[in-house]
Coordinates of C-alpha atoms and ligand atoms in Angstrom, one line a residue:
M27 CA 108.0 -6.7 107.3
K28 CA 107.2 -3.0 107.5
T29 CA 109.7 -0.2 107.4
L30 CA 109.4 3.3 108.9
T31 CA 111.9 6.1 108.7
V32 CA 112.7 8.4 111.6
D33 CA 113.2 11.6 109.6
L34 CA 116.3 13.5 111.0
G35 CA 118.0 14.7 107.8
D36 CA 121.4 13.1 107.4
R37 CA 120.8 11.2 110.6
S38 CA 117.6 9.6 109.5
Y39 CA 117.2 5.9 110.2
P40 CA 114.9 2.9 109.5
I41 CA 112.8 1.0 111.9
Y42 CA 112.1 -2.5 110.6
I43 CA 109.0 -4.2 112.2
G44 CA 107.8 -7.8 111.7
E45 CA 107.4 -11.3 113.0
G46 CA 110.7 -13.1 112.7
V47 CA 112.8 -10.1 111.5
L48 CA 115.5 -11.1 113.9
G49 CA 116.4 -13.7 111.3
E50 CA 117.1 -10.9 108.8
A51 CA 119.0 -8.7 111.2
G52 CA 122.3 -9.6 109.5
S53 CA 121.4 -8.0 106.2
L54 CA 119.3 -5.3 107.6
L55 CA 122.2 -4.0 109.8
V56 CA 124.6 -4.1 106.8
Q57 CA 122.0 -2.1 104.8
A58 CA 122.1 0.4 107.7
R59 CA 125.9 0.7 107.4
L60 CA 126.6 -1.3 110.5
T61 CA 129.7 -3.0 109.3
G62 CA 133.1 -3.5 111.0
A63 CA 133.6 -5.2 114.3
L64 CA 130.3 -5.5 116.2
A65 CA 129.6 -5.7 120.0
V66 CA 126.3 -7.1 121.1
V67 CA 125.2 -5.7 124.5
T68 CA 122.5 -7.7 126.3
D69 CA 121.5 -8.6 129.8
S70 CA 121.5 -11.8 131.9
N71 CA 117.9 -12.6 131.1
V72 CA 117.8 -11.8 127.4
G73 CA 121.3 -13.0 126.5
P74 CA 120.7 -16.7 127.2
L75 CA 117.4 -16.5 125.2
Y76 CA 118.4 -14.7 122.0
A77 CA 122.1 -13.7 121.9
E78 CA 123.2 -16.9 120.1
R79 CA 120.5 -16.6 117.5
L80 CA 121.5 -13.0 116.8
S81 CA 125.2 -14.0 116.7
R82 CA 124.4 -16.6 114.1
V83 CA 122.6 -14.2 111.7
L84 CA 125.3 -11.6 112.1
G85 CA 127.9 -13.9 110.5
D86 CA 131.2 -12.9 112.0
T87 CA 131.1 -13.8 115.7
P88 CA 130.5 -10.6 117.5
L89 CA 131.8 -9.7 121.0
I90 CA 128.9 -10.3 123.4
C91 CA 128.7 -8.2 126.6
T92 CA 126.2 -9.3 129.2
L93 CA 125.1 -6.8 131.8
P94 CA 123.4 -8.0 135.0
A95 CA 119.6 -7.5 134.4
G96 CA 117.7 -4.8 136.2
E97 CA 117.2 -1.1 136.6
E98 CA 119.7 -1.1 139.6
H99 CA 122.5 -1.9 137.1
K100 CA 121.7 1.1 134.9
R101 CA 124.8 2.8 136.3
L102 CA 127.9 4.6 135.1
A103 CA 130.1 1.7 136.3
Q104 CA 128.6 -0.4 133.4
I105 CA 129.7 2.2 130.9
E106 CA 133.3 1.9 132.1
W107 CA 133.0 -1.9 132.1
L108 CA 131.6 -1.9 128.5
C109 CA 134.2 0.4 127.2
G110 CA 136.9 -1.8 128.8
Q111 CA 135.4 -4.8 127.0
F112 CA 135.3 -2.9 123.7
L113 CA 139.0 -1.9 124.0
E114 CA 140.1 -5.4 125.0
A115 CA 138.3 -6.8 121.9
G116 CA 140.0 -4.2 119.7
L117 CA 136.9 -2.2 118.7
D118 CA 137.7 1.1 117.2
R119 CA 135.9 4.1 115.6
S120 CA 134.6 2.0 112.8
S121 CA 133.0 -0.6 115.1
A122 CA 129.4 -0.6 116.2
V123 CA 127.2 -1.6 119.1
I124 CA 124.0 -3.6 119.0
A125 CA 121.7 -3.3 121.9
L126 CA 119.7 -6.5 122.4
G127 CA 117.3 -6.2 125.3
G128 CA 114.8 -3.9 127.1
G129 CA 115.0 -0.2 127.8
V130 CA 117.8 -0.6 130.3
V131 CA 120.1 -2.4 127.8
G132 CA 119.1 0.1 125.1
D133 CA 119.9 3.1 127.3
V134 CA 123.2 1.7 128.7
A135 CA 124.4 0.3 125.3
G136 CA 123.4 3.5 123.5
F137 CA 125.3 5.7 126.0
A138 CA 128.3 3.4 125.8
A139 CA 128.1 3.8 122.0
A140 CA 127.8 7.6 122.4
S141 CA 130.8 7.8 124.6
F142 CA 133.3 5.2 123.2
M143 CA 135.8 6.9 121.0
R144 CA 133.5 10.0 121.3
G145 CA 130.7 8.1 119.6
I146 CA 130.4 5.0 117.4
R147 CA 127.4 3.7 115.5
F148 CA 124.7 1.6 117.2
A149 CA 121.5 -0.3 116.5
Q150 CA 118.6 -1.3 118.7
I151 CA 117.0 -4.7 118.8
P152 CA 114.4 -4.1 121.5
T153 CA 113.0 -7.1 123.4
T154 CA 110.3 -5.6 125.7
I155 CA 107.1 -3.7 124.8
V156 CA 108.5 -0.6 126.5
A157 CA 111.6 -0.8 124.3
Q158 CA 109.6 -1.6 121.1
V159 CA 107.0 1.1 121.5
D160 CA 109.1 3.7 123.3
S161 CA 112.7 3.6 124.3
S162 CA 114.4 2.2 121.2
V163 CA 113.2 5.2 119.1
G164 CA 114.3 8.7 119.7
G165 CA 118.0 8.6 120.7
K166 CA 117.8 9.3 124.4
T167 CA 120.5 7.2 126.1
G168 CA 122.0 7.3 129.6
V169 CA 122.2 5.9 133.1
N170 CA 120.9 6.7 136.5
H171 CA 122.8 8.4 139.3
P172 CA 121.9 7.6 142.9
A173 CA 120.5 11.2 143.2
G174 CA 118.3 10.9 140.2
K175 CA 117.0 8.7 137.3
N176 CA 118.4 9.3 133.8
T177 CA 120.5 12.2 135.0
I178 CA 123.7 11.2 133.0
G179 CA 123.3 10.7 129.3
A180 CA 123.4 11.8 125.7
F181 CA 121.3 12.1 122.7
H182 CA 122.7 9.5 120.3
Q183 CA 120.4 8.2 117.5
P184 CA 120.7 4.6 116.4
E185 CA 121.5 3.7 112.7
A186 CA 118.6 1.2 112.7
V187 CA 115.9 -0.3 115.0
V188 CA 114.9 -4.0 114.3
I189 CA 111.6 -4.9 116.0
D190 CA 110.6 -8.6 116.2
M191 CA 107.4 -9.1 118.1
T192 CA 108.0 -12.8 118.5
L193 CA 110.8 -11.9 121.0
L194 CA 108.1 -10.7 123.3
Q195 CA 106.8 -14.3 123.9
T196 CA 109.2 -14.8 126.7
L197 CA 108.5 -11.5 128.4
P198 CA 106.8 -11.8 131.8
G199 CA 103.1 -10.8 131.5
R200 CA 103.3 -8.0 134.0
E201 CA 106.2 -6.4 132.1
A202 CA 104.2 -6.7 128.9
R203 CA 101.0 -5.1 130.3
A204 CA 103.0 -2.3 131.8
G205 CA 104.6 -1.6 128.4
L206 CA 101.2 -1.5 126.8
A207 CA 100.3 1.5 128.9
E208 CA 102.7 3.5 126.7
A209 CA 100.9 2.3 123.5
I210 CA 97.5 3.2 125.0
K211 CA 99.1 6.6 125.8
H212 CA 100.1 7.0 122.2
G213 CA 96.5 6.5 121.2
V214 CA 95.2 9.0 123.7
I215 CA 97.7 11.7 122.7
A216 CA 97.7 11.3 118.9
D217 CA 95.5 8.6 117.4
A218 CA 91.9 7.8 118.4
E219 CA 91.8 4.9 116.0
L220 CA 94.8 3.3 117.6
F221 CA 93.0 3.7 121.0
A222 CA 89.9 2.1 119.5
F223 CA 91.9 -0.8 118.1
M224 CA 93.5 -1.4 121.5
E225 CA 90.1 -1.3 123.2
E226 CA 88.7 -3.8 120.8
H227 CA 91.7 -6.2 120.7
A228 CA 92.8 -6.1 124.4
G229 CA 92.4 -9.9 124.8
A230 CA 94.7 -10.8 121.8
I231 CA 97.2 -8.1 122.6
V232 CA 97.5 -9.0 126.2
A233 CA 97.9 -12.6 125.2
G234 CA 100.9 -11.6 123.2
D235 CA 99.5 -12.5 119.7
P236 CA 102.2 -11.1 117.4
R237 CA 99.6 -10.2 114.7
A238 CA 97.5 -8.2 117.2
L239 CA 100.6 -6.5 118.6
E240 CA 101.9 -5.3 115.2
R241 CA 99.5 -2.4 114.9
P242 CA 100.1 -0.9 118.4
I243 CA 103.8 -1.3 118.0
L244 CA 103.9 0.1 114.4
R245 CA 101.7 3.1 115.2
S246 CA 103.6 3.8 118.5
C247 CA 106.8 3.9 116.5
E248 CA 105.2 6.2 113.9
I249 CA 103.8 8.5 116.5
K250 CA 107.0 8.7 118.5
S251 CA 109.1 9.1 115.3
A252 CA 107.0 12.0 114.1
V253 CA 107.3 13.7 117.4
V254 CA 111.0 13.1 117.6
A255 CA 111.5 14.3 114.0
E256 CA 109.8 17.5 114.9
D257 CA 111.5 18.1 118.3
E258 CA 114.5 15.8 118.7
R259 CA 115.8 17.5 121.9
E260 CA 112.5 18.1 123.7
H261 CA 112.3 21.9 123.4
G262 CA 108.5 21.7 122.9
L263 CA 106.3 19.1 121.2
R264 CA 108.2 16.1 122.5
A265 CA 106.7 16.8 125.9
I266 CA 103.4 15.4 124.8
L267 CA 104.9 12.0 125.2
N268 CA 105.0 12.7 128.9
Y269 CA 101.2 12.4 129.1
G270 CA 100.4 10.7 132.5
H271 CA 104.0 11.1 133.5
T272 CA 103.9 14.1 135.8
F273 CA 101.5 12.2 138.1
G274 CA 103.3 8.9 137.2
H275 CA 106.7 10.2 138.2
G276 CA 105.3 11.5 141.5
I277 CA 103.8 8.1 142.2
E278 CA 107.1 6.3 141.3
A279 CA 109.0 8.6 143.6
V280 CA 106.7 8.3 146.6
T281 CA 106.9 4.5 146.3
E282 CA 110.7 4.7 145.8
Y283 CA 110.2 3.0 142.5
K284 CA 109.3 -0.3 144.3
R285 CA 105.6 -0.7 144.2
F286 CA 104.7 -0.1 140.6
L287 CA 106.4 -0.7 137.3
H288 CA 106.8 2.5 135.3
G289 CA 103.9 1.7 132.9
E290 CA 101.6 1.0 135.9
A291 CA 102.5 4.4 137.4
V292 CA 101.8 5.9 134.0
A293 CA 98.4 4.2 133.9
L294 CA 97.5 5.8 137.3
G295 CA 98.9 9.1 136.0
M296 CA 96.8 8.9 132.8
H297 CA 93.7 8.3 134.8
A298 CA 94.5 11.2 137.1
A299 CA 95.2 13.4 134.1
G300 CA 91.8 12.4 132.6
V301 CA 90.0 13.2 135.8
M302 CA 91.7 16.5 136.0
A303 CA 90.9 17.3 132.3
E304 CA 87.2 16.6 133.1
A305 CA 87.3 18.9 136.1
L306 CA 88.8 21.6 133.9
G307 CA 86.0 21.1 131.4
M308 CA 88.3 19.9 128.7
V309 CA 86.9 16.4 128.2
D310 CA 83.6 14.8 129.3
A311 CA 82.9 12.0 131.7
A312 CA 82.6 9.5 128.8
F313 CA 86.3 10.1 127.9
V314 CA 87.4 9.4 131.4
E315 CA 85.4 6.3 131.6
R316 CA 86.6 5.0 128.2
Q317 CA 90.2 5.5 129.2
R318 CA 89.7 3.9 132.6
A319 CA 88.0 0.9 131.1
C320 CA 90.7 0.4 128.5
L321 CA 93.6 0.6 131.1
T322 CA 91.6 -1.8 133.2
A323 CA 91.2 -4.2 130.3
Y324 CA 95.0 -4.4 130.1
G325 CA 95.2 -5.2 133.8
L326 CA 96.7 -1.8 134.6
P327 CA 95.9 0.0 137.9
V328 CA 93.7 3.1 138.0
T329 CA 93.3 3.3 141.7
W330 CA 95.6 3.1 144.7
R331 CA 93.7 3.4 147.9
D332 CA 96.7 4.3 150.1
L333 CA 98.1 7.0 147.8
P334 CA 99.7 9.6 150.1
V335 CA 98.4 12.7 148.4
A336 CA 100.4 15.4 150.2
E337 CA 103.8 13.6 149.8
T338 CA 103.1 12.7 146.2
L339 CA 102.2 16.3 145.4
A340 CA 105.4 17.6 147.1
L341 CA 107.5 15.2 145.0
M342 CA 105.7 16.2 141.8
R343 CA 106.7 19.8 142.5
H344 CA 110.3 18.6 142.6
D345 CA 110.0 16.7 139.3
K346 CA 112.8 17.7 137.0
K347 CA 110.2 18.5 134.3
A348 CA 108.8 21.2 136.5
R349 CA 110.4 24.5 135.6
G350 CA 110.3 27.8 137.3
G351 CA 108.0 26.5 140.0
T352 CA 105.2 25.6 137.7
M353 CA 104.2 22.0 137.1
K354 CA 103.8 21.0 133.5
F355 CA 100.9 18.8 132.5
I356 CA 99.9 17.2 129.3
V357 CA 96.1 17.3 129.3
P358 CA 93.7 15.7 126.7
D359 CA 91.0 17.9 125.1
R360 CA 89.6 15.1 123.1
L361 CA 90.5 11.5 122.4
G362 CA 93.7 11.5 120.2
H363 CA 94.7 15.1 121.1
V364 CA 96.5 16.7 124.0
V365 CA 97.6 20.2 125.0
Q366 CA 100.4 21.3 127.4
R367 CA 99.3 23.3 130.4
T368 CA 101.5 25.1 133.0
D369 CA 98.7 27.0 134.7
I370 CA 96.9 24.3 136.6
A371 CA 96.0 25.2 140.2
E372 CA 97.4 22.9 142.9
S373 CA 93.9 22.2 144.1
D374 CA 93.0 20.6 140.8
V375 CA 96.1 18.5 140.9
R376 CA 95.3 17.5 144.5
N377 CA 91.7 16.5 143.6
A378 CA 93.0 14.3 140.8
L379 CA 95.3 12.5 143.2
E380 CA 92.4 12.1 145.6
A381 CA 90.4 10.6 142.9
L382 CA 92.9 7.7 142.6
R383 CA 92.2 6.7 146.2
A384 CA 88.5 6.2 145.3
Ligands
NAD402 N1 115.5 6.2 126.1 C1 114.2 6.4 126.2 O1 113.6 7.2 125.5 C2 113.4 5.7 127.2 C3 112.0 5.6 127.2 C4 111.3 4.9 128.1 C5 112.0 4.1 129.0 N2 113.3 4.2 129.1 C6 114.1 3.4 130.1 O2 113.8 2.0 129.9 C7 113.9 1.3 131.1 C8 112.8 0.4 131.2 O3 112.8 -0.5 130.1 P1 112.1 -1.9 130.2 O4 110.8 -1.8 130.8 O5 112.3 -2.6 128.9 O6 113.0 -2.6 131.4 P2 114.2 -3.7 131.4 O7 115.1 -3.4 130.3 O8 114.7 -3.7 132.7 O9 113.4 -5.1 131.0 C9 112.5 -5.6 131.9 C10 112.8 -7.0 132.4 O10 112.5 -7.9 131.3 C11 113.7 -8.7 131.0 N3 113.5 -9.0 129.5 C12 113.7 -8.1 128.5 N4 113.3 -8.7 127.4 C13 112.9 -9.9 127.6 C14 112.4 -11.0 126.9 N5 112.1 -10.8 125.5 N6 112.1 -12.1 127.5 C15 112.2 -12.3 128.8 N7 112.7 -11.3 129.6 C16 113.0 -10.1 129.0 C17 114.8 -7.9 131.4 O11 116.0 -8.7 131.6 C18 114.3 -7.2 132.7 O12 114.4 -8.1 133.7 C19 114.0 2.4 132.2 O13 115.4 2.5 132.6 C20 113.6 3.7 131.5 O14 114.3 4.8 132.0 C21 114.0 4.9 128.2
ZN403 ZN1 107.1 6.3 130.1

């Protein structure tokens, strides 16, 4: 088992990573001061697979709250329902919440923990790649509103994150590959060696070999932790994690979140950002080709023939991350390094979108 620390002063917390660490969750969570009555929040896919196992290692039988699976249930109504369950079971300020599931469960359970009794402790046991390399670390919690994704929420850091790669074995392949787009992203923005490792071991990683997955997950958590430690509330540096996301959000919006999984839209977005960086003279053609080949090796899309360029561009202008009328782009200037640019001409953005249709 490997242990990392997210360095946030007196709110610092450990991330435990290893094959089979779920079996040690009981003692790890006690070490992380998660004592008192516990509520496990999970969803209707993950609960039947892992909740009983978790419950057994926790000792005292915890309250188990099962949300219906799916992004469409990431709603405020679930917060009210969860708080009702907590009250009925007699949870109080000394109780804690354990999120067992993907990013949806983590975001909803974390926000319920942030809100219940004005904030109780919580821990994350992520069960998807997205959650293990991204959403379980960093303390962003919340729900969607019909008018916008992730528009209601709070920063609430967990007390611990327990990452067991063996839980990924039941994850549908498409979900796994989409999650790996975020790990490839971490390589491009901060670690050329991670990128090279992911290029070299694509086969074993896609096949879900826990040993091959350890490094991408560990390095992703290290990179995300370091960024969050520096800029917890996204005043600056944290924006580099949005590489590929300005284009990606536009593509998700134009397809009404139906055609692509988030990671697939991010893969398209990373390719567009690479093409744009080349046009701006920031990287060479070899960079773009290497990134394209790597995304493709993970079964991720880098082209979408029917992409409606004008509509996507219009939606990108409305993206919440665009401020003061300028679009914000994270652009690579070499493998393992990116810069933020707010001065990119709309024609360059349009050309990059056009390139995705090729
Ligand atoms: N808080 C953050 O910083 C942050 C970062 C990235 C994404 N997110 C959020 O995360 C969400 C996406 O997360 P996700 O991709 O994990 O989606 P998800 O939680 O919906 O999980 C995807 C699907 O896989 C199922 N599943 C989960 N684990 C499984 C397992 N081990 N075996 C079998 N099935 C399993 C789920 O029930 C679901 O059907 C979005 O709502 C996004 O906004 C948050
Ligand atoms: Zn993302």
